[in-house]
mmCIF file of C-alpha atoms in Angstrom:
data_model
loop_
_atom_site.group_PDB
_atom_site.id
_atom_site.type_symbol
_atom_site.label_atom_id
_atom_site.label_comp_id
_atom_site.label_asym_id
_atom_site.label_seq_id
_atom_site.Cartn_x
_atom_site.Cartn_y
_atom_site.Cartn_z
ATOM 1 C CA MET A 1 -12.825 -3.581 -14.775
ATOM 2 C CA ARG A 2 -12.274 -0.447 -16.847
ATOM 3 C CA SER A 3 -11.553 2.565 -14.668
ATOM 4 C CA ALA A 4 -13.665 5.682 -14.996
ATOM 5 C CA PRO A 5 -11.869 8.360 -17.044
ATOM 6 C CA GLU A 6 -11.042 10.474 -14.001
ATOM 7 C CA ARG A 7 -9.641 7.500 -12.086
ATOM 8 C CA ARG A 8 -6.500 5.433 -12.583
ATOM 9 C CA SER A 9 -5.403 1.915 -11.747
ATOM 10 C CA LEU A 10 -2.021 0.924 -10.323
ATOM 11 C CA LEU A 11 -0.203 -2.397 -10.690
ATOM 12 C CA VAL A 12 2.570 -3.047 -8.149
ATOM 13 C CA ILE A 13 4.759 -6.099 -8.795
ATOM 14 C CA GLY A 14 7.844 -7.365 -7.046
ATOM 15 C CA HIS A 15 9.701 -8.630 -10.116
ATOM 16 C CA PRO A 16 9.665 -8.097 -13.875
ATOM 17 C CA GLY A 17 7.587 -10.818 -15.514
ATOM 18 C CA HIS A 18 4.719 -10.764 -13.026
ATOM 19 C CA GLU A 19 2.747 -8.574 -15.427
ATOM 20 C CA LEU A 20 2.233 -11.700 -17.562
ATOM 21 C CA ARG A 21 -0.249 -13.081 -15.026
ATOM 22 C CA VAL A 22 -2.549 -10.109 -15.757
ATOM 23 C CA TYR A 23 -1.546 -9.565 -19.376
ATOM 24 C CA GLY A 24 -5.137 -9.131 -20.549
ATOM 25 C CA TRP A 25 -6.098 -6.806 -17.709
ATOM 26 C CA VAL A 26 -3.058 -4.604 -18.318
ATOM 27 C CA GLY A 27 -3.953 -4.287 -22.003
ATOM 28 C CA GLN A 28 -7.558 -3.478 -21.120
ATOM 29 C CA VAL A 29 -7.069 -1.000 -18.272
ATOM 30 C CA ARG A 30 -3.582 0.350 -19.117
ATOM 31 C CA PRO A 31 -2.588 0.969 -15.495
ATOM 32 C CA ILE A 32 0.401 2.753 -14.075
ATOM 33 C CA VAL A 33 2.916 -0.012 -13.297
ATOM 34 C CA CYS A 34 5.500 0.014 -10.505
ATOM 35 C CA ILE A 35 8.161 -2.705 -10.312
ATOM 36 C CA LEU A 36 10.083 -3.054 -7.056
ATOM 37 C CA THR A 37 13.182 -4.868 -8.345
ATOM 38 C CA ASP A 38 15.159 -5.386 -11.544
ATOM 39 C CA GLY A 39 14.557 -9.144 -11.352
ATOM 40 C CA SER A 40 18.251 -9.897 -10.945
ATOM 41 C CA GLY A 41 17.654 -12.579 -8.326
ATOM 42 C CA SER A 42 20.654 -14.381 -6.863
ATOM 43 C CA ASP A 43 22.638 -14.429 -10.114
ATOM 44 C CA GLY A 44 22.671 -10.637 -10.475
ATOM 45 C CA THR A 45 21.301 -10.561 -14.048
ATOM 46 C CA PRO A 46 18.453 -8.016 -14.489
ATOM 47 C CA ARG A 47 15.499 -8.838 -16.735
ATOM 48 C CA LEU A 48 13.719 -5.486 -16.769
ATOM 49 C CA ASP A 49 14.012 -4.660 -20.490
ATOM 50 C CA LYS A 50 11.680 -7.433 -21.681
ATOM 51 C CA THR A 51 9.006 -6.386 -19.179
ATOM 52 C CA LEU A 52 9.212 -2.741 -20.248
ATOM 53 C CA GLU A 53 8.808 -3.831 -23.862
ATOM 54 C CA ILE A 54 5.653 -5.799 -22.987
ATOM 55 C CA LEU A 55 4.192 -2.965 -20.935
ATOM 56 C CA HIS A 56 4.794 -0.428 -23.691
ATOM 57 C CA GLU A 57 3.142 -2.726 -26.239
ATOM 58 C CA LEU A 58 0.089 -3.045 -23.966
ATOM 59 C CA GLY A 59 -0.151 0.719 -23.480
ATOM 60 C CA ALA A 60 0.639 0.740 -19.755
ATOM 61 C CA GLU A 61 2.330 3.707 -18.100
ATOM 62 C CA ILE A 62 5.625 3.094 -16.308
ATOM 63 C CA GLY A 63 5.511 4.461 -12.774
ATOM 64 C CA PRO A 64 8.212 6.220 -10.729
ATOM 65 C CA LEU A 65 9.254 2.944 -9.067
ATOM 66 C CA CYS A 66 10.782 0.921 -11.871
ATOM 67 C CA GLY A 67 13.322 -1.751 -11.051
ATOM 68 C CA GLU A 68 15.734 0.517 -9.230
ATOM 69 C CA LEU A 69 16.475 -2.121 -6.581
ATOM 70 C CA SER A 70 18.251 -5.444 -6.825
ATOM 71 C CA ASP A 71 16.896 -8.495 -5.036
ATOM 72 C CA ARG A 72 20.198 -8.730 -3.212
ATOM 73 C CA ARG A 73 19.782 -5.267 -1.694
ATOM 74 C CA ILE A 74 16.269 -6.043 -0.466
ATOM 75 C CA TYR A 75 17.402 -9.360 1.005
ATOM 76 C CA GLU A 76 20.203 -7.583 2.862
ATOM 77 C CA LYS A 77 17.732 -5.094 4.352
ATOM 78 C CA ILE A 78 15.438 -7.938 5.404
ATOM 79 C CA LEU A 79 18.206 -9.906 7.122
ATOM 80 C CA ARG A 80 19.511 -6.809 8.931
ATOM 81 C CA HIS A 81 16.051 -5.783 10.160
ATOM 82 C CA GLU A 82 16.489 -2.405 8.476
ATOM 83 C CA TYR A 83 13.107 -0.889 7.649
ATOM 84 C CA ASP A 84 14.086 2.416 6.040
ATOM 85 C CA LEU A 85 13.886 1.029 2.511
ATOM 86 C CA PHE A 86 10.379 -0.354 3.060
ATOM 87 C CA ASP A 87 9.213 2.887 4.676
ATOM 88 C CA ASN A 88 10.439 4.778 1.628
ATOM 89 C CA LEU A 89 8.799 2.406 -0.847
ATOM 90 C CA CYS A 90 5.350 2.466 0.748
ATOM 91 C CA GLU A 91 5.464 6.260 1.211
ATOM 92 C CA ARG A 92 6.342 6.735 -2.465
ATOM 93 C CA LEU A 93 3.529 4.418 -3.488
ATOM 94 C CA ALA A 94 1.094 6.272 -1.226
ATOM 95 C CA ARG A 95 2.088 9.627 -2.755
ATOM 96 C CA LEU A 96 1.560 8.155 -6.221
ATOM 97 C CA ILE A 97 -1.906 6.846 -5.298
ATOM 98 C CA ILE A 98 -2.889 10.274 -3.982
ATOM 99 C CA ALA A 99 -1.344 12.300 -6.810
ATOM 100 C CA GLN A 100 -2.826 10.138 -9.590
ATOM 101 C CA ASP A 101 -6.213 9.687 -7.888
ATOM 102 C CA ILE A 102 -5.810 5.894 -7.976
ATOM 103 C CA ASP A 103 -8.902 3.967 -6.959
ATOM 104 C CA LEU A 104 -7.749 0.418 -7.812
ATOM 105 C CA VAL A 105 -4.429 -1.120 -6.756
ATOM 106 C CA VAL A 106 -3.427 -4.616 -7.886
ATOM 107 C CA SER A 107 -0.346 -6.290 -6.434
ATOM 108 C CA ASP A 108 1.470 -9.586 -5.985
ATOM 109 C CA ALA A 109 -0.111 -11.863 -3.397
ATOM 110 C CA ILE A 110 1.390 -13.315 -0.241
ATOM 111 C CA GLU A 111 2.023 -16.970 -1.102
ATOM 112 C CA GLY A 112 5.135 -17.859 0.883
ATOM 113 C CA TYR A 113 7.120 -18.526 -2.279
ATOM 114 C CA ASN A 114 9.401 -15.485 -2.369
ATOM 115 C CA PRO A 115 9.945 -12.794 0.291
ATOM 116 C CA VAL A 116 9.755 -9.980 -2.281
ATOM 117 C CA HIS A 117 6.361 -11.220 -3.527
ATOM 118 C CA ASP A 118 5.021 -11.292 0.023
ATOM 119 C CA LEU A 119 6.391 -7.871 0.915
ATOM 120 C CA CYS A 120 4.949 -6.477 -2.307
ATOM 121 C CA GLU A 121 1.421 -7.154 -1.045
ATOM 122 C CA ALA A 122 2.284 -5.740 2.380
ATOM 123 C CA LEU A 123 3.774 -2.579 0.838
ATOM 124 C CA ALA A 124 0.785 -2.102 -1.456
ATOM 125 C CA ARG A 125 -1.791 -2.426 1.291
ATOM 126 C CA THR A 126 0.225 -0.085 3.527
ATOM 127 C CA ALA A 127 0.330 2.496 0.743
ATOM 128 C CA VAL A 128 -3.423 2.092 0.229
ATOM 129 C CA GLY A 129 -4.011 2.556 3.959
ATOM 130 C CA ILE A 130 -1.844 5.680 4.113
ATOM 131 C CA ALA A 131 -3.592 7.146 1.060
ATOM 132 C CA ARG A 132 -7.018 6.475 2.568
ATOM 133 C CA ASN A 133 -5.973 8.139 5.809
ATOM 134 C CA ALA A 134 -4.546 11.129 3.959
ATOM 135 C CA SER A 135 -7.879 11.553 2.193
ATOM 136 C CA ASP A 136 -9.646 11.271 5.534
ATOM 137 C CA ALA A 137 -7.372 13.937 7.035
ATOM 138 C CA ASP A 138 -8.060 16.224 4.080
ATOM 139 C CA ASN A 139 -11.800 15.758 4.589
ATOM 140 C CA ASN A 140 -11.345 16.591 8.244
ATOM 141 C CA GLU A 141 -9.727 19.895 7.376
ATOM 142 C CA ASN A 142 -12.020 20.940 4.528
ATOM 143 C CA THR A 143 -15.431 19.529 5.406
ATOM 144 C CA ASP A 144 -17.965 20.829 7.899
ATOM 145 C CA LYS A 145 -17.482 18.473 10.836
ATOM 146 C CA THR A 146 -21.220 18.432 11.517
ATOM 147 C CA ARG A 147 -21.761 16.600 8.238
ATOM 148 C CA THR A 148 -21.036 12.942 7.614
ATOM 149 C CA ARG A 149 -17.771 12.452 5.716
ATOM 150 C CA LYS A 150 -17.496 9.733 3.103
ATOM 151 C CA PRO A 151 -14.025 8.097 3.198
ATOM 152 C CA ARG A 152 -12.057 7.671 -0.034
ATOM 153 C CA SER A 153 -12.634 4.265 -1.620
ATOM 154 C CA ILE A 154 -9.404 2.644 -2.807
ATOM 155 C CA ARG A 155 -9.688 -1.041 -3.629
ATOM 156 C CA HIS A 156 -6.776 -3.448 -3.283
ATOM 157 C CA TYR A 157 -6.672 -6.758 -5.143
ATOM 158 C CA THR A 158 -3.951 -9.377 -5.497
ATOM 159 C CA ILE A 159 -2.878 -11.877 -8.143
ATOM 160 C CA PRO A 160 -1.574 -15.410 -7.483
ATOM 161 C CA LEU A 161 1.868 -15.880 -9.003
ATOM 162 C CA MET A 162 2.787 -19.464 -8.164
ATOM 163 C CA ASN A 163 -0.543 -21.004 -7.204
ATOM 164 C CA ASP A 164 -3.509 -21.815 -9.436
ATOM 165 C CA PRO A 165 -4.394 -18.484 -11.124
ATOM 166 C CA ARG A 166 -8.093 -19.289 -10.644
ATOM 167 C CA ARG A 167 -7.874 -19.632 -6.872
ATOM 168 C CA PRO A 168 -7.416 -17.055 -4.103
ATOM 169 C CA THR A 169 -4.324 -17.402 -1.959
ATOM 170 C CA THR A 170 -6.308 -17.363 1.284
ATOM 171 C CA ASP A 171 -7.952 -20.432 2.803
ATOM 172 C CA SER A 172 -11.387 -18.984 2.163
ATOM 173 C CA MET A 173 -12.690 -19.948 -1.275
ATOM 174 C CA GLU A 174 -15.283 -17.178 -1.077
ATOM 175 C CA ALA A 175 -12.841 -14.306 -1.452
ATOM 176 C CA ALA A 176 -14.269 -11.389 -3.435
ATOM 177 C CA HIS A 177 -12.822 -11.253 -6.902
ATOM 178 C CA HIS A 178 -13.113 -9.797 -10.377
ATOM 179 C CA THR A 179 -12.793 -11.906 -13.513
ATOM 180 C CA ILE A 180 -11.350 -10.696 -16.810
ATOM 181 C CA GLU A 181 -12.326 -12.791 -19.814
ATOM 182 C CA LEU A 182 -9.653 -12.770 -22.514
ATOM 183 C CA THR A 183 -10.596 -12.791 -26.182
ATOM 184 C CA PRO A 184 -9.138 -15.713 -28.186
ATOM 185 C CA LEU A 185 -6.633 -13.337 -29.795
ATOM 186 C CA ARG A 186 -5.532 -11.831 -26.473
ATOM 187 C CA PHE A 187 -5.242 -15.300 -24.929
ATOM 188 C CA LYS A 188 -3.047 -16.420 -27.833
ATOM 189 C CA GLN A 189 -0.877 -13.305 -27.435
ATOM 190 C CA LYS A 190 -0.593 -13.943 -23.694
ATOM 191 C CA LEU A 191 0.601 -17.530 -24.120
ATOM 192 C CA GLU A 192 3.125 -16.414 -26.729
ATOM 193 C CA ALA A 193 4.369 -13.647 -24.426
ATOM 194 C CA MET A 194 4.739 -16.068 -21.500
ATOM 195 C CA ARG A 195 6.718 -18.575 -23.563
ATOM 196 C CA SER A 196 8.902 -15.910 -25.170
ATOM 197 C CA TYR A 197 9.638 -14.253 -21.829
ATOM 198 C CA ALA A 198 10.486 -17.553 -20.158
ATOM 199 C CA MET A 199 12.783 -18.585 -22.989
ATOM 200 C CA SER A 200 14.645 -15.263 -22.967
ATOM 201 C CA ALA A 201 15.019 -15.291 -19.172
ATOM 202 C CA GLY A 202 15.885 -18.990 -18.946
ATOM 203 C CA GLY A 203 16.813 -20.649 -15.659
ATOM 204 C CA ILE A 204 14.315 -20.801 -12.850
ATOM 205 C CA LEU A 205 11.749 -18.572 -14.565
ATOM 206 C CA GLN A 206 11.566 -20.952 -17.514
ATOM 207 C CA GLU A 207 11.030 -23.824 -15.070
ATOM 208 C CA GLU A 208 8.269 -21.914 -13.265
ATOM 209 C CA VAL A 209 6.361 -21.154 -16.469
ATOM 210 C CA GLY A 210 6.723 -24.766 -17.625
ATOM 211 C CA ASP A 211 5.505 -26.014 -14.240
ATOM 212 C CA ALA A 212 2.515 -23.642 -14.342
ATOM 213 C CA PHE A 213 1.397 -24.959 -17.732
ATOM 214 C CA HIS A 214 1.940 -28.551 -16.591
ATOM 215 C CA ASN A 215 0.178 -28.179 -13.225
ATOM 216 C CA PHE A 216 -2.794 -26.010 -14.218
ATOM 217 C CA GLY A 217 -3.044 -26.358 -17.999
ATOM 218 C CA GLU A 218 -2.882 -23.551 -20.532
ATOM 219 C CA GLN A 219 -6.639 -22.975 -20.348
ATOM 220 C CA ALA A 220 -6.294 -21.852 -16.726
ATOM 221 C CA PHE A 221 -4.768 -18.626 -18.091
ATOM 222 C CA ALA A 222 -7.664 -17.834 -20.446
ATOM 223 C CA ARG A 223 -9.290 -15.844 -17.656
ATOM 224 C CA GLU A 224 -7.612 -13.552 -15.164
ATOM 225 C CA TYR A 225 -8.704 -13.174 -11.560
ATOM 226 C CA LEU A 226 -8.112 -10.307 -9.165
ATOM 227 C CA PHE A 227 -8.736 -11.372 -5.572
ATOM 228 C CA ALA A 228 -9.563 -8.982 -2.753
ATOM 229 C CA ALA A 229 -6.512 -8.537 -0.520
ATOM 230 C CA ALA A 230 -6.717 -10.004 2.971
ATOM 231 C CA ALA A 231 -6.849 -7.641 5.921
ATOM 232 C CA PRO A 232 -3.561 -7.203 7.850
ATOM 233 C CA GLY A 233 -2.966 -10.006 10.359
ATOM 234 C CA GLN A 234 -5.416 -12.374 8.683
ATOM 235 C CA GLU A 235 -4.612 -15.197 6.310
ATOM 236 C CA PRO A 236 -2.105 -15.796 4.863
ATOM 237 C CA GLU A 237 0.095 -14.334 7.626
ATOM 238 C CA ARG A 238 -1.436 -16.674 10.179
ATOM 239 C CA ARG A 239 -0.771 -19.651 7.917
ATOM 240 C CA PHE A 240 2.953 -18.992 7.710
ATOM 241 C CA SER A 241 3.145 -18.540 11.443
ATOM 242 C CA ARG A 242 2.140 -22.210 11.647
ATOM 243 C CA GLN A 243 4.016 -23.683 8.691
ATOM 244 C CA LYS A 244 7.229 -22.882 6.867
ATOM 245 C CA PRO A 245 6.884 -20.919 3.656
ATOM 246 C CA PHE A 246 8.674 -22.340 0.640
ATOM 247 C CA TYR A 247 11.459 -19.758 0.736
ATOM 248 C CA GLU A 248 12.545 -20.926 4.210
ATOM 249 C CA THR A 249 12.955 -24.523 3.067
ATOM 250 C CA TYR A 250 14.655 -23.390 -0.131
ATOM 251 C CA GLY A 251 16.977 -21.100 1.841
ATOM 252 C CA GLU A 252 17.935 -23.911 4.198
ATOM 253 C CA GLN A 253 18.897 -26.054 1.216
ATOM 254 C CA LYS A 254 21.046 -23.270 -0.235
ATOM 255 C CA VAL A 255 22.765 -22.634 3.108
ATOM 256 C CA ALA A 256 23.494 -26.358 3.453
ATOM 257 C CA ALA A 257 24.972 -26.318 -0.060
ATOM 258 C CA GLY A 258 27.130 -23.318 0.771
ATOM 259 C CA ARG A 259 25.309 -20.999 -1.681
ATOM 260 C CA TYR A 260 23.695 -18.711 0.930
ATOM 261 C CA GLN A 261 25.001 -17.549 4.278
ATOM 262 C CA SER A 262 21.639 -16.948 5.958
ATOM 263 C CA VAL A 263 18.011 -18.010 5.698
ATOM 264 C CA ILE A 264 15.208 -15.456 5.452
ATOM 265 C CA ARG A 265 12.493 -16.646 7.823
ATOM 266 C CA PHE A 266 8.893 -15.543 7.992
ATOM 267 C CA GLY A 267 8.615 -15.183 11.756
ATOM 268 C CA GLU A 268 12.052 -13.667 12.301
ATOM 269 C CA HIS A 269 12.305 -11.369 9.286
ATOM 270 C CA ILE A 270 9.156 -10.937 7.185
ATOM 271 C CA LEU A 271 6.418 -10.734 9.821
ATOM 272 C CA PRO A 272 8.209 -7.953 11.771
ATOM 273 C CA ILE A 273 8.339 -5.855 8.601
ATOM 274 C CA MET A 274 4.626 -6.474 7.995
ATOM 275 C CA ASN A 275 3.853 -5.461 11.577
ATOM 276 C CA HIS A 276 6.018 -2.355 11.222
ATOM 277 C CA LEU A 277 4.145 -1.359 8.053
ATOM 278 C CA ARG A 278 0.780 -2.007 9.708
ATOM 279 C CA ASN A 279 1.807 0.371 12.498
ATOM 280 C CA LYS A 280 2.536 3.065 9.910
ATOM 281 C CA VAL A 281 -1.082 2.856 8.765
ATOM 282 C CA SER A 282 -2.281 3.053 12.368
ATOM 283 C CA ASP A 283 -0.111 6.124 12.961
ATOM 284 C CA THR A 284 -1.438 7.956 9.917
ATOM 285 C CA ARG A 285 -4.999 7.036 10.895
ATOM 286 C CA ALA A 286 -4.463 8.554 14.343
ATOM 287 C CA GLU A 287 -3.063 11.692 12.734
ATOM 288 C CA ALA A 288 -6.044 11.902 10.384
ATOM 289 C CA GLN A 289 -8.472 11.653 13.276
ATOM 290 C CA GLY A 290 -6.303 14.111 15.121
#
């Protein structure tokens, strides 16, 4: 999974801490890393510093999108059906992919656990689509139209965050994937980093890490898997059109307890944003074919 010297890899994660799921890969490839939020969640306490420390130790490069948004701000945009923020994010990611000649993008996967995780995959694949179309448009302008043009190859893979790290998030168990085998030393460092991060963050993150070790076993994290992203409109979007994602049920509980005022719902809030972003790719494709 090492990139050729003239190419770069990009990791796009919704929250600080997600880099731990691909700790070995980050140390091996040293990608540019973009982080959508500061990880402040509902309690308003950022956790960006620990992630930046880990990324620097692994030799990764911090990208231009680095925790400048709070979860609260994104949730407000989602509930108000305001798409300007998401347009800006995917356009900035697309410009980065083009400028840095990125050929491999890895992002959070759509799992129905957290709206920011799900939108992270949607934003990444939109940025990849826009970058591909921009390359196609450039070929159109600079290549003899009588010759066959080869489109730019930009691969997009996702990482499970809450599910079994060895399994794709789609229903198909034959999803294309890459496997990164960690050395014993790197595996030991990864487990230590996960425990240290969880302890420093506390709260729900500590519970999630504890649950992951309990449910899947520590050995499940000795290898890392990058799964090919699903095409827009395929699984898992179809799955959450039929069943409630976790964050809807969780939101309903918080509203009933008086903690939240509104529930973010997949069909009412998240899917329209995904459709809006898919249309952006279609628009740039039409312009490229122009």
